[in-house]
XYZ file of C-alpha atoms in Angstrom:
82
model
C 0.000 0.000 0.000
C 1.259 3.443 -0.906
C -0.039 6.828 0.282
C 0.551 9.877 -1.942
C -0.145 13.485 -0.964
C -0.039 15.799 2.025
C -0.975 13.497 4.888
C -1.166 16.409 7.344
C -4.189 18.201 5.838
C -6.787 15.976 4.153
C -10.493 16.291 3.435
C -10.709 13.880 0.485
C -9.300 10.381 -0.070
C -8.872 8.663 -3.425
C -8.641 4.872 -3.217
C -6.997 3.067 -6.164
C -6.101 -0.490 -7.107
C -2.814 -0.607 -9.010
C -3.515 -3.689 -11.148
C -7.204 -3.201 -11.915
C -7.154 0.530 -12.713
C -10.138 1.024 -10.395
C -10.572 4.029 -8.129
C -13.113 6.143 -6.288
C -13.071 9.225 -4.087
C -14.619 9.944 -0.737
C -14.921 13.364 0.872
C -15.253 14.288 4.497
C -18.625 15.478 5.727
C -18.618 18.560 7.945
C -18.222 17.407 11.534
C -20.986 18.106 14.035
C -18.463 19.758 16.374
C -16.400 21.681 13.777
C -18.266 23.811 11.226
C -15.080 25.492 9.955
C -14.005 22.617 7.702
C -13.934 23.819 4.096
C -14.726 20.895 1.807
C -15.174 23.108 -1.261
C -11.388 23.017 -1.830
C -10.308 19.360 -2.038
C -7.119 18.429 -0.188
C -6.645 14.932 -1.560
C -4.416 12.021 -0.697
C -4.351 8.844 -2.767
C -4.075 5.377 -1.255
C -2.863 2.872 -3.852
C -3.353 -0.841 -3.164
C -1.261 -3.528 -4.870
C -3.726 -6.360 -4.222
C -6.975 -7.267 -2.491
C -5.129 -8.582 0.592
C -4.013 -5.040 1.391
C -7.596 -3.817 1.016
C -8.940 -6.524 3.342
C -6.225 -5.804 5.921
C -7.050 -2.081 5.927
C -10.782 -2.813 6.236
C -10.119 -5.046 9.257
C -8.011 -2.374 10.948
C -10.561 0.358 10.234
C -13.445 -1.751 11.577
C -11.528 -2.300 14.831
C -10.655 1.391 15.007
C -14.288 2.377 14.396
C -15.455 0.184 17.278
C -12.911 1.823 19.583
C -13.676 5.391 18.513
C -17.355 5.246 17.538
C -18.926 8.622 18.128
C -15.591 10.436 18.346
C -14.573 10.573 14.673
C -16.177 12.313 11.697
C -18.128 10.612 8.949
C -16.958 10.140 5.377
C -19.157 9.741 2.348
C -18.508 8.333 -1.066
C -18.011 11.020 -3.693
C -18.453 10.521 -7.443
C -16.863 12.821 -10.011
C -19.237 13.489 -12.855
């Protein structure tokens, strides 16, 4: 797995699969406790996966993290470029 972009200031994530040429974007929703987040100017990082094992491993980690932090982190939504 490879992460490209400014990892310090992100409001949009692009997920890509290296071999399949498949990708999609997701943007951060405004947080209920922070209305100052500007999502009109995308600050994107790209996460590039080499294979489906890396995707499954990240999903497992994120599910565990979500259980630990539920209610404390913001929500993300899938975003389609048209």
